[in-house]
Short mmCIF file of C-alpha atoms in Angstrom, two decimals:
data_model
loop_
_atom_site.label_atom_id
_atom_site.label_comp_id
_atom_site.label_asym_id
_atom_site.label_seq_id
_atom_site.Cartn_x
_atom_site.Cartn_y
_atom_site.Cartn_z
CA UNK W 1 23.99 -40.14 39.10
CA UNK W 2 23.79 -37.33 37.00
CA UNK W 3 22.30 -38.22 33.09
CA UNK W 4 25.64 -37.08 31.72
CA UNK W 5 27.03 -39.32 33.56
CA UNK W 6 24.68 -42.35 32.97
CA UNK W 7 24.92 -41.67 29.57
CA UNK W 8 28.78 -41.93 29.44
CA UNK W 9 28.37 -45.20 31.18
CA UNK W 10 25.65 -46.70 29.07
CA UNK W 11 26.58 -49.94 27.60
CA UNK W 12 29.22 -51.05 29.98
CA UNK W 13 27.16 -53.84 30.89
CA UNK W 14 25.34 -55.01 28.48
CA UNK W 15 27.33 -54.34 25.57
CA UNK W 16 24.55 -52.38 24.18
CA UNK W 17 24.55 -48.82 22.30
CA UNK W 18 21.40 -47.66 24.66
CA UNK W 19 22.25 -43.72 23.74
CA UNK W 20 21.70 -44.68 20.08
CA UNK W 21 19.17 -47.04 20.58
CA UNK W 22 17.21 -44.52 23.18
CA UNK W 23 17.64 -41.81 20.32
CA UNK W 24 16.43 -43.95 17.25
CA UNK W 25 13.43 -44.74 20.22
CA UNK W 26 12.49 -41.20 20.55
CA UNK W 27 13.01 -40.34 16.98
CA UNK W 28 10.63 -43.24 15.64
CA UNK W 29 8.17 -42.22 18.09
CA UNK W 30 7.92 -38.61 17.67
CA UNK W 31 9.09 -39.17 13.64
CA UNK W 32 5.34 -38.50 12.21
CA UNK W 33 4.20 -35.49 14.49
CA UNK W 34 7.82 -33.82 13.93
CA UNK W 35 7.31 -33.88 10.25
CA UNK W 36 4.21 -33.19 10.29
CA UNK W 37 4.11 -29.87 12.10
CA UNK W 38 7.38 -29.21 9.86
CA UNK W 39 5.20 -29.44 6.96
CA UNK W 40 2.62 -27.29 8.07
CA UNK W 41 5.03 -24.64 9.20
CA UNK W 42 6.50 -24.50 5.61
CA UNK W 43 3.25 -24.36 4.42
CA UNK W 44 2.57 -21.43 6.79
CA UNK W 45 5.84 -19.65 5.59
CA UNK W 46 4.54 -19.84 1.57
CA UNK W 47 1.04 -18.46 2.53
CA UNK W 48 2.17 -15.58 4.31
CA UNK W 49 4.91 -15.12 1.73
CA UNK W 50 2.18 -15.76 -1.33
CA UNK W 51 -0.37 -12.69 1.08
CA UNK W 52 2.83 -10.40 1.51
CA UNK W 53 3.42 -10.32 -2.63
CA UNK W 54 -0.47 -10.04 -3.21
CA UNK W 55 -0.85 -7.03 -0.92
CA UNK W 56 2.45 -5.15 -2.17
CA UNK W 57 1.73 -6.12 -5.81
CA UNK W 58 -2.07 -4.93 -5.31
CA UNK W 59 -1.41 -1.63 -3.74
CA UNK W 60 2.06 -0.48 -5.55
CA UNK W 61 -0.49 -1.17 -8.63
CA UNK W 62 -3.27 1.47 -7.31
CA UNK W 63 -0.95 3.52 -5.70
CA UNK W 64 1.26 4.34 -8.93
CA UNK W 65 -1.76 4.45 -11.35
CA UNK W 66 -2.94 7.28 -8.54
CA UNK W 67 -0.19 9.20 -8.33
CA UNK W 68 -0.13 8.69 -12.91
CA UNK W 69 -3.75 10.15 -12.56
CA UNK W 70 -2.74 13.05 -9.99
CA UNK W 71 0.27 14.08 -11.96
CA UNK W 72 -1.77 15.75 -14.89
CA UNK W 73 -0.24 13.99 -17.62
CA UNK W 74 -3.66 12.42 -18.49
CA UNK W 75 -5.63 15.35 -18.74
CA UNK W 76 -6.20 18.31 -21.33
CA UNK W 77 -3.79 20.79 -20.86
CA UNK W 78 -4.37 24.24 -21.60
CA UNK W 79 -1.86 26.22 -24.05
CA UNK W 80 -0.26 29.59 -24.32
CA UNK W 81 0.39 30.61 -27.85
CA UNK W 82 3.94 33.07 -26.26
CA UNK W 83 4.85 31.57 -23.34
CA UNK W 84 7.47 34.50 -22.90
CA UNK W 85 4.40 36.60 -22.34
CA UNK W 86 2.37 34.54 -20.30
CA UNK W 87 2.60 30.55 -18.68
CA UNK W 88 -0.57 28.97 -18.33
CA UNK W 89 -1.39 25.82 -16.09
CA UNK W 90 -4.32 24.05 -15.24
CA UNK W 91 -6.03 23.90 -12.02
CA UNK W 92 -7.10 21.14 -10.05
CA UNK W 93 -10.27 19.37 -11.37
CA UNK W 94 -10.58 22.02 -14.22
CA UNK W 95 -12.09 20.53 -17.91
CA UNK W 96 -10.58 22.21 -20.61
CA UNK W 97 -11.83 20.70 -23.89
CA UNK W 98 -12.85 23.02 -26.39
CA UNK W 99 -10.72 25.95 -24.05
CA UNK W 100 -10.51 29.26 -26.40
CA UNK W 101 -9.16 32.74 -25.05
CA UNK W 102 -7.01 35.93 -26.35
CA UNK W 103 -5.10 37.40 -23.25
CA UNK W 104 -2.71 40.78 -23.69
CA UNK W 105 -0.80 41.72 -20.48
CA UNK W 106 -0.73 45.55 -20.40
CA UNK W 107 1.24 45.72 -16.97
CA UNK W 108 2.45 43.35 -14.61
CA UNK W 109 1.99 43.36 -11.10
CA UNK W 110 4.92 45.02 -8.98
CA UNK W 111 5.56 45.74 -5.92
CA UNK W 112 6.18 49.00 -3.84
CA UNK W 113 9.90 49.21 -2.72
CA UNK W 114 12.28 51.94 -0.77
CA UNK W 115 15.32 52.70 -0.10
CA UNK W 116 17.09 55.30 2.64
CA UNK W 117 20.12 57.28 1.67
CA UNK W 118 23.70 55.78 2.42
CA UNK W 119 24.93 55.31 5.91
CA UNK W 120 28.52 54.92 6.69
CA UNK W 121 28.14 51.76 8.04
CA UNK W 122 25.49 49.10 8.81
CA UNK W 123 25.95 49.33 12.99
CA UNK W 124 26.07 52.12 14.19
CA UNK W 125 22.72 53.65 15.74
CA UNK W 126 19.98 55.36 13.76
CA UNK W 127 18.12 56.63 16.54
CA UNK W 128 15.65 54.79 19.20
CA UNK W 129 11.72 54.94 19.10
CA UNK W 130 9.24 52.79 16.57
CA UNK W 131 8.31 52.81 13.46
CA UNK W 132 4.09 52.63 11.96
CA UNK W 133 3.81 50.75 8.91
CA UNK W 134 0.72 51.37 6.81
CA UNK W 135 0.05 49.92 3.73
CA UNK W 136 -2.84 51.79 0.91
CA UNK W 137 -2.34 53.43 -1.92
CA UNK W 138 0.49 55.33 -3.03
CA UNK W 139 1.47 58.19 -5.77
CA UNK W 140 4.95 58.41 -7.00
CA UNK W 141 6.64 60.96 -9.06
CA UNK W 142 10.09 61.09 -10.09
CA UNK W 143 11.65 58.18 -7.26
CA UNK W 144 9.37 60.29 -4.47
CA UNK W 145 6.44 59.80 -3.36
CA UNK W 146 3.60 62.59 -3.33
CA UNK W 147 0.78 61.41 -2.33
CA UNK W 148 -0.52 58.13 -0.05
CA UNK W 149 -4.30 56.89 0.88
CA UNK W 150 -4.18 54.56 4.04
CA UNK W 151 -6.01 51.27 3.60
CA UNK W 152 -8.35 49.75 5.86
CA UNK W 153 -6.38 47.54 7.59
CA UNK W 154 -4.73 48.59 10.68
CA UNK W 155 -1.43 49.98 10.98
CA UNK W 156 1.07 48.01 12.64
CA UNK W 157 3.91 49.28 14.58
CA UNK W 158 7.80 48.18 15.10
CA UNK W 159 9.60 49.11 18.11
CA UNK W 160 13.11 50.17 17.56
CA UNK W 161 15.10 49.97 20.90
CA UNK W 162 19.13 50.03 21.69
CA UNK W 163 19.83 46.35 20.92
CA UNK W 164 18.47 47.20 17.14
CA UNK W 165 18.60 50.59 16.30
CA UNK W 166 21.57 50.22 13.80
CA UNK W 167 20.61 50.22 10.04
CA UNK W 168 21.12 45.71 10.53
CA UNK W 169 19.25 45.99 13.65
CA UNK W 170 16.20 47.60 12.27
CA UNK W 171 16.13 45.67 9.08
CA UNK W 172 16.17 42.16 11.36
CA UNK W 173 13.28 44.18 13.72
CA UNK W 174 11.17 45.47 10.92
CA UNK W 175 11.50 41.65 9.32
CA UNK W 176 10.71 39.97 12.92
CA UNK W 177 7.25 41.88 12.73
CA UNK W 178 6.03 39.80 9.76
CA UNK W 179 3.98 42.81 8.40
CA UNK W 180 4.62 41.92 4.92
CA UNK W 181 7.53 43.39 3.82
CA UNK W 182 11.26 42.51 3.83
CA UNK W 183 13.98 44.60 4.71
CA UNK W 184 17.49 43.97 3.32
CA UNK W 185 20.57 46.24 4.14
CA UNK W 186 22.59 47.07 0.41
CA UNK W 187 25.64 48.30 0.40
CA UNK W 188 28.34 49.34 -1.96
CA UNK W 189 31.24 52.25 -2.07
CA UNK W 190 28.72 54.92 -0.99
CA UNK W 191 27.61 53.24 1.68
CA UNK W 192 24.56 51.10 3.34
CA UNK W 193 21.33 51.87 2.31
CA UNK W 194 18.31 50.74 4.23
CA UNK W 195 15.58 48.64 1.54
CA UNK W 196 12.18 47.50 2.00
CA UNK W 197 9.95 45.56 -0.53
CA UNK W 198 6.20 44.92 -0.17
CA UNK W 199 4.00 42.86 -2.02
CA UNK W 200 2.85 43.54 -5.35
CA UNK W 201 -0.78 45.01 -5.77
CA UNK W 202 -1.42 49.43 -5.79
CA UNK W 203 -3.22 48.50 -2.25
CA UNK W 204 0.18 47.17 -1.22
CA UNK W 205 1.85 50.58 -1.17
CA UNK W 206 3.24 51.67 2.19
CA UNK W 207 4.55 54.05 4.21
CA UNK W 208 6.86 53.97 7.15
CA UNK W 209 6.87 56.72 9.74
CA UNK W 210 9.09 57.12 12.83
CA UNK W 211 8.16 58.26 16.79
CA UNK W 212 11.54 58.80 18.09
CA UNK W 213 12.69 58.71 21.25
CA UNK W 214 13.48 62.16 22.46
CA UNK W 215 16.54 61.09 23.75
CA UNK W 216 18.38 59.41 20.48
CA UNK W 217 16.17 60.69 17.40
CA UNK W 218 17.04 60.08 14.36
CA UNK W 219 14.47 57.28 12.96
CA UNK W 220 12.57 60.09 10.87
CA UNK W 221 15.86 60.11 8.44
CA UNK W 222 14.71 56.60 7.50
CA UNK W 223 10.85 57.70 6.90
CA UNK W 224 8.70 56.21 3.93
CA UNK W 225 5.69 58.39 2.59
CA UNK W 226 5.30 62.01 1.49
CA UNK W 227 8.08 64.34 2.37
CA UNK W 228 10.37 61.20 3.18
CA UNK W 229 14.16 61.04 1.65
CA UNK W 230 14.08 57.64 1.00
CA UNK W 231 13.76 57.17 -2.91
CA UNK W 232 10.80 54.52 -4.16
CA UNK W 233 12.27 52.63 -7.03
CA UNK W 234 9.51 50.35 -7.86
CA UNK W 235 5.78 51.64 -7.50
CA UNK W 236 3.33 49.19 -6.26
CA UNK W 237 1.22 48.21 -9.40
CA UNK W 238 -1.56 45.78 -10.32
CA UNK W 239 -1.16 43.74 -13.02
CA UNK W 240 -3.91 44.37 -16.11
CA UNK W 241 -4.69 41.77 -18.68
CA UNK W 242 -7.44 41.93 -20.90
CA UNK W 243 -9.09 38.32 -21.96
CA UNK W 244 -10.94 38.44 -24.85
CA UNK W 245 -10.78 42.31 -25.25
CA UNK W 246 -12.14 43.35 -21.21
CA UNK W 247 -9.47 45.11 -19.47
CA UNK W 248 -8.86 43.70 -16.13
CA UNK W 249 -6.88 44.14 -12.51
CA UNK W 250 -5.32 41.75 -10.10
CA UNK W 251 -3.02 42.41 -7.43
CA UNK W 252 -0.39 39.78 -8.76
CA UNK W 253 1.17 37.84 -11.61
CA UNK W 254 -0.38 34.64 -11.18
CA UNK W 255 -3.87 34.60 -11.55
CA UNK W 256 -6.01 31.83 -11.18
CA UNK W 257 -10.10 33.55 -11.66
CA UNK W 258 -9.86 35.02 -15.36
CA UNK W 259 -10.28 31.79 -17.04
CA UNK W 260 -12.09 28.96 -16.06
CA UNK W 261 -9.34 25.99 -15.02
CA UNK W 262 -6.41 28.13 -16.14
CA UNK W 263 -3.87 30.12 -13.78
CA UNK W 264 -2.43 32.50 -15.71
CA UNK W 265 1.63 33.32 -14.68
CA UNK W 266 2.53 36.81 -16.33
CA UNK W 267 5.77 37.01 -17.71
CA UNK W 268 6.07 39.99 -19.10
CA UNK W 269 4.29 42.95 -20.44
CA UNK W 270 3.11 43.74 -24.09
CA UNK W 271 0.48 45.88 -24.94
CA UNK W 272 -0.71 44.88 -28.51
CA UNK W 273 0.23 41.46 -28.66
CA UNK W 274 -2.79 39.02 -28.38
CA UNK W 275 -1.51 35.63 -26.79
CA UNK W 276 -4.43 32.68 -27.45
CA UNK W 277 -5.14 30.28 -24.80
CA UNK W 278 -6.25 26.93 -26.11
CA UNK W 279 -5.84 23.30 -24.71
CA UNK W 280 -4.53 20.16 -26.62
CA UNK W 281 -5.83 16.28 -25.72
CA UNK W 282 -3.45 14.04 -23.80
CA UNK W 283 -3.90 11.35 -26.43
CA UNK W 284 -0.53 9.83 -26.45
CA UNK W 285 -0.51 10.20 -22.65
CA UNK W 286 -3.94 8.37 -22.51
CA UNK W 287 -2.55 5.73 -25.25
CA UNK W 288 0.39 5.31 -23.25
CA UNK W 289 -1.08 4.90 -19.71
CA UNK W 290 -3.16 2.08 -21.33
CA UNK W 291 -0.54 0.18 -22.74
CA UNK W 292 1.38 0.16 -18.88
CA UNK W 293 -2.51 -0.44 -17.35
CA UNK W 294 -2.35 -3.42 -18.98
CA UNK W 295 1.16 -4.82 -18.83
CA UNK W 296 1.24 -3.87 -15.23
CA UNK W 297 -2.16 -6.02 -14.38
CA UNK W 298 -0.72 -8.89 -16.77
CA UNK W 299 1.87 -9.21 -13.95
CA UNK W 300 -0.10 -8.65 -11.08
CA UNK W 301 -2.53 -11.19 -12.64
CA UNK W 302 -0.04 -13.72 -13.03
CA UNK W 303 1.44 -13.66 -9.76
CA UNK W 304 -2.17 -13.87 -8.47
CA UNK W 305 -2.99 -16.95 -10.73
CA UNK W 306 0.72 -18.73 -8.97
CA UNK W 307 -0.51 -18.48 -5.78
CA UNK W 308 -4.76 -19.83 -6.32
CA UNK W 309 -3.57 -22.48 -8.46
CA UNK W 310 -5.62 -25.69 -7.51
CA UNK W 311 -3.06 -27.49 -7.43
CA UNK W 312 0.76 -25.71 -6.10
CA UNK W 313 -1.05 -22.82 -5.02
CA UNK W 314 0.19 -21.56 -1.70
CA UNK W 315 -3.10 -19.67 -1.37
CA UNK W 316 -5.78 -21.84 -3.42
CA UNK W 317 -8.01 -22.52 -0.55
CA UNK W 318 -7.90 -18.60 0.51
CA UNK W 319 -11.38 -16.73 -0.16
CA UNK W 320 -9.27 -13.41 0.28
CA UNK W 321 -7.21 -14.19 -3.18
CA UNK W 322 -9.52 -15.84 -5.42
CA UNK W 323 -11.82 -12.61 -4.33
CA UNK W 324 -9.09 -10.16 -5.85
CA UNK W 325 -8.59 -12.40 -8.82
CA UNK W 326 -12.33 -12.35 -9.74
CA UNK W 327 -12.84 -8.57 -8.45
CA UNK W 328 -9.98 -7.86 -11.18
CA UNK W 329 -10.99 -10.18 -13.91
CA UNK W 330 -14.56 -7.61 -13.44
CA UNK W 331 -12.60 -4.59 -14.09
CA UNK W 332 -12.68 -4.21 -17.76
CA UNK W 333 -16.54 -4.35 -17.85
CA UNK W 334 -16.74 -1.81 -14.72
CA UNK W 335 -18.23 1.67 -15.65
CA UNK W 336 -15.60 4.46 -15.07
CA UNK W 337 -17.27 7.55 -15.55
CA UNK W 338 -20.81 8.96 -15.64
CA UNK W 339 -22.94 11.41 -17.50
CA UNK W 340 -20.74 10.70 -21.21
CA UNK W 341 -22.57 11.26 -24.32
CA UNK W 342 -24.34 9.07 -26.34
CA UNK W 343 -22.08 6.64 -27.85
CA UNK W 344 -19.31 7.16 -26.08
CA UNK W 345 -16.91 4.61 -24.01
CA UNK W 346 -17.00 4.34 -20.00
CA UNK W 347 -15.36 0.74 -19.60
CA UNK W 348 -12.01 -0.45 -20.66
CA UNK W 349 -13.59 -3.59 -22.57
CA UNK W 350 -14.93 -0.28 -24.81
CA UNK W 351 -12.19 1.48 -25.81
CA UNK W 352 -10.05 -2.08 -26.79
CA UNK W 353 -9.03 -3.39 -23.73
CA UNK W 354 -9.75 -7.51 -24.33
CA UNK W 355 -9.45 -9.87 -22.10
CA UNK W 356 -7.79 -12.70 -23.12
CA UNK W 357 -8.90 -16.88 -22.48
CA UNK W 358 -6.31 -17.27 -19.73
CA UNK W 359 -6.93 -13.78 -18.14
CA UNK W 360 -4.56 -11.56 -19.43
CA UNK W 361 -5.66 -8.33 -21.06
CA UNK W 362 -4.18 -6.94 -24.13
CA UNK W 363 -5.00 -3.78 -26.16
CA UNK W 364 -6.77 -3.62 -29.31
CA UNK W 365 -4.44 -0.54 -30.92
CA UNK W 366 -7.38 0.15 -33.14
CA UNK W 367 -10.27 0.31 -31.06
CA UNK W 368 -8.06 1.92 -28.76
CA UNK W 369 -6.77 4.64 -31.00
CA UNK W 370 -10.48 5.15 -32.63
CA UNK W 371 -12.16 5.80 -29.36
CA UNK W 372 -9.31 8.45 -28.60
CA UNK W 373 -10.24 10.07 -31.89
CA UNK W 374 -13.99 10.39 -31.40
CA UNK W 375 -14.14 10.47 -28.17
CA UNK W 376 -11.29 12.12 -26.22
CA UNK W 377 -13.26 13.73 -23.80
CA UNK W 378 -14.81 10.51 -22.48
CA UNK W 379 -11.58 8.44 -22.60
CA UNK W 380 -9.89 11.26 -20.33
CA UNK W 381 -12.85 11.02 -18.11
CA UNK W 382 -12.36 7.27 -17.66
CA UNK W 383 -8.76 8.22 -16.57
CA UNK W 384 -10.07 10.99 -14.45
CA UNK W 385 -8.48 11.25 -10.81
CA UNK W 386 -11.43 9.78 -7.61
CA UNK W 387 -11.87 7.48 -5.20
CA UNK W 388 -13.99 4.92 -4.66
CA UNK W 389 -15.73 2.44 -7.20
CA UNK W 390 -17.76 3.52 -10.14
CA UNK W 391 -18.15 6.69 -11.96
CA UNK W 392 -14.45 7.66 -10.07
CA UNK W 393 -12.20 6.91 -12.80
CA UNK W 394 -9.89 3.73 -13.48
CA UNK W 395 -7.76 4.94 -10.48
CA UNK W 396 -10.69 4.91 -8.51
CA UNK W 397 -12.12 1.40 -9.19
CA UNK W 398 -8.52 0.08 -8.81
CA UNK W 399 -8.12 2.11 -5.40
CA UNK W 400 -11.50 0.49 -3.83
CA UNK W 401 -10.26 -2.96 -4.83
CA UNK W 402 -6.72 -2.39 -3.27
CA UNK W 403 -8.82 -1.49 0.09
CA UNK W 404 -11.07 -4.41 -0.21
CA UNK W 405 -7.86 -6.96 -0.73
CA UNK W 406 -5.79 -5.54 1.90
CA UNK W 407 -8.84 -5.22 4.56
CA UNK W 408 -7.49 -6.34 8.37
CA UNK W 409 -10.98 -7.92 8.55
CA UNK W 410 -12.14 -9.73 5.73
CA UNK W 411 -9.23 -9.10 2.95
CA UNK W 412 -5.63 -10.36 2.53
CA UNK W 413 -4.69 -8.43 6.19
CA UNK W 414 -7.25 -10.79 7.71
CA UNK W 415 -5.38 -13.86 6.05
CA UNK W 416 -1.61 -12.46 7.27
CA UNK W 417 -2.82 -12.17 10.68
CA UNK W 418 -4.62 -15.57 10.47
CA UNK W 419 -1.39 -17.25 8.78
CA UNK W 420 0.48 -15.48 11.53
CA UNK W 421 -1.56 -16.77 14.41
CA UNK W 422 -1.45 -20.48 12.89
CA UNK W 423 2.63 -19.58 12.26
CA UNK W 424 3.15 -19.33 16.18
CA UNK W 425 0.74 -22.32 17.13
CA UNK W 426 3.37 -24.57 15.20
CA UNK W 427 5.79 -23.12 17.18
CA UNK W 428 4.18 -23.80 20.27
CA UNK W 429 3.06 -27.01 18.92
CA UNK W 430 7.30 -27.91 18.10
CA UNK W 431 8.21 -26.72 21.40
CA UNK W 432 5.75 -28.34 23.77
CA UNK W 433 6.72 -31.74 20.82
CA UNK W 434 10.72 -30.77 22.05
CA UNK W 435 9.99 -30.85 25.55
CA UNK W 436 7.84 -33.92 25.22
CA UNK W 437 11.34 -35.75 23.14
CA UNK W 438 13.20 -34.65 26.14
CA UNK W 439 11.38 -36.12 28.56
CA UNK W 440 11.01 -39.39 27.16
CA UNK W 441 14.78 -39.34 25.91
CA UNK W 442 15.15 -38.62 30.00
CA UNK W 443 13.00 -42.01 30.93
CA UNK W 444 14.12 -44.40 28.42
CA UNK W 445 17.93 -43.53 29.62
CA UNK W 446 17.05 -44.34 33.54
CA UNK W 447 15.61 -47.39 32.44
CA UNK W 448 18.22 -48.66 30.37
CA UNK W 449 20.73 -47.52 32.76
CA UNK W 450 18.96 -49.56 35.83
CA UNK W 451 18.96 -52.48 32.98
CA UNK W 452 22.55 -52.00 32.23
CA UNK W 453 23.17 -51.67 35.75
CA UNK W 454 21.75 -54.87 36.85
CA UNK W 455 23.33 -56.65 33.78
CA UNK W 456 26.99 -55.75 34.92
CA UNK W 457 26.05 -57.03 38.28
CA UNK W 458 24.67 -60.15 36.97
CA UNK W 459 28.09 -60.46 34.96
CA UNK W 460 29.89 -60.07 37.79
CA UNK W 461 28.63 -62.76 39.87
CA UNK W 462 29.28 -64.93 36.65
CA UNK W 463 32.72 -64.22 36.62
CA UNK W 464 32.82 -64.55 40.40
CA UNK W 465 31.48 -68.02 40.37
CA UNK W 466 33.38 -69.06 36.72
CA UNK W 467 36.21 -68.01 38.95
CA UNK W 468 35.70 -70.26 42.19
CA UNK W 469 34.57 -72.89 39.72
CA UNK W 470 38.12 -72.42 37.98
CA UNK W 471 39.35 -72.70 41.82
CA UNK W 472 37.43 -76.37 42.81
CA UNK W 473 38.52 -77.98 40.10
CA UNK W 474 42.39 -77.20 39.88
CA UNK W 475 42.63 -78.03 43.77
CA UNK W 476 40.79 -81.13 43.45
#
């Protein structure tokens, strides 16, 4: 008989519930190993849970003070007393306390371009053959050009066949080359004109000379150099700045070797006027970032203290958590930068960062604001963009303990994947506890079925003999 079927039958006998009392059977037996697992896999859920929000709230921290650090906001900045005449920016790594410079920008940089006489239209054929570009040094008088000294490099040459020999064709051929120059096609009521710009720099002049084909010539109308008809409307030109009185060249507008840490971006020319380069202190910046240093670790620091509490902590017995809580609570005495003056701050605890009795920092406004004052240079070096522990900067020091926390082998990864291991040996552990309910729900219901079984029977024969008993006596 199938167990559906016993089940349905259960009790017929004996008068018994056996599929309740089979079920409150395998329930009291299995009661203290089913909650028990069920325990541990809620405390499994709340560990990997309390790891998760330590590793996101430890590396959002280190990643965002990075990227703070990266931006530039927290450094000396240099300054341009007419930014219409020239932008300046700092470069990477570049100290600019104490910066000091006069720039005038006599010319600017430009760059060498030409244009054909009209066409009629932009399709139909110029002529077959190639075209040499050469790029040197050019002399230009009145839109032509008289004069041209080849460079060294070596000239470069751009077929023109059938498929591209109309002024659009030779413009998209001439651009395929990637020579360094760009053709465009302009037209207007006169017609298309062939135009092609170089770089800027005098050693970026060019010419452009045709070898036709013998059999559709006409490329030489489109010629760039001496005795050419195309028209030069911008002569290739180095810029010249003088800083601090010396006269200088470069072959563009954004120069980044005339001042130590500075790129210069010309903006325009004006001989005469003197533009001074100086720098000014990030100290509101600085002031700023340690304000949000501090508010953002108060967080981080107080979900950390949730989770290691002694008592509700989901993660009090885990060596990977109390080790970032007590490599943190360090931080304020660890040195941040190397090599400062006498005197001067390289921890936060120094320049009025105080922790607090229950671990929370907060910022002494006064220390804070005096160290800026005396010591800017030192504060910004604290703040200073590096990896790795001491002497790196705060983003540093914060970056190595991120690394540490979330190692696979020994920090908070080693704890997921440990938490996540013991996760799916509960499961196992509930499913091999399932199978073991089953089979025991399975036994106790074809014993109590036999039992019921043999009860009917035994009722039967009772009524059977109650029955002929019944009979003897009303025939007697």
């Amino acid at each position: 008989m199938a167990i559906s079927s016993i089940t349905n039958a259960l009790g017929a006998g004996s008068g018994v519930d056996v599929a309740a009392l089979v079920g409150s059977l395998v329930d009291a037996q299995f009661a203290n190993k089913t909650a028990q697992l069920t325990n541990q896999s809620a405390t499994i859920t709340k560990q990997i849970s309390g790891v998760s929000s330590l590793k996101s709230g430890i590396t959002s921290f280190a990643s965002a003070l990075t990227s703070l650090v990266k931006g530039g906001s927290l450094a000396t900045a240099p300054t341009s007393s007419n930014a219409g005449i020239v932008n300046v920016s700092a470069l990477s790594g570049a100290k600019l306390a104490g910066l000091s410079a006069s720039v005038e920008v006599r010319q600017l940089a430009t760059a060498q371009v030409a244009t054909s006489t009209p066409r009629p239209d932009t399709i139909a054929a110029v002529g077959r053959g190639s075209f040499t570009l050469t790029f040197g040094t050019a002399e230009v008088a009145n839109g032509a050009m008289t004069g041209f000294t080849a460079g060294a490099g070596e000239p470069i040459s751009i077929p023109i066949t059938a498929g591209n020999s109309g002024l659009s064709g030779i413009a998209r051929a001439i651009n395929a080359a990637g020579a360094g120059v760009t053709a465009t096609v302009l037209t207007d009521s006169a017609g298309s004109r062939l135009s092609i710009k170089g770089a800027t720099g005098e050693a970026k002049a060019f010419t452009l000379t045709a070898t036709e084909d013998p059999e559709a010539p006409g490329l030489s109308a489109l010629n760039i150099g001496p005795g050419g008809t195309t028209t030069i409307g911008t002569v290739a030109k180095d810029a010249i700045v003088a800083v601090d009185g010396t006269a200088l060249k470069r072959p563009t507008n954004s120069i980044g070797d005339l001042i130590t840490g500075v790129k210069l971006d010309l903006v325009s020319a004006s001989v005469g006027t003197t533009v001074t380069i100086g720098s000014t202190a990030p100290t509101a910046s600085l002031s700023q970032a340690v304000s949000d240093f501090v508010e953002t670790f108060n967080q981080l620091n107080s979900a950390i203290k949730e989770q290691t509490d002694p008592v509700t902590g989901a993660l009090r017995s885990d060596a990977a958590a109390t080790g970032l809580q007590r490599q943190l609570r360090q931080l304020t005495l660890t040195p941040l930068s190397t090599g400062a003056a006498t005197g001067a701050p390289t921890t936060l605890a120094e320049i009025g960062v105080r922790t607090n009795r229950d671990g929370t920092l907060s910022v002494d406004s006064n220390v804070l604001s005096s160290m800026l004052n005396k010591y800017p240079t030192a504060v910004e070096a604290m703040f200073a963009d590096g990896k790795g522990a001491s002497g790196n900067g705060i983003s540093g020091a914060l970056a190595a303990i991120s690394e540490a926390a979330t190692n696979v082998k020994t920090g908070l990864g080693a704890s997921a994947m440990r938490y996540s291991k013991a996760q799916g040996d509960v499961a196992s552990d509930q499913s091999d506890l399932s199978d073991a309910e089953a089979v025991m729900t399975k036994r106790l219901t074809a014993q109590y079925a036999a039992m019921d079984a043999r009860v009917a029977a035994y009722k039967s024969t009772q009524a059977f003999l109650k029955q002929q008993v019944e009979a003897w006596n009303s025939s007697s």
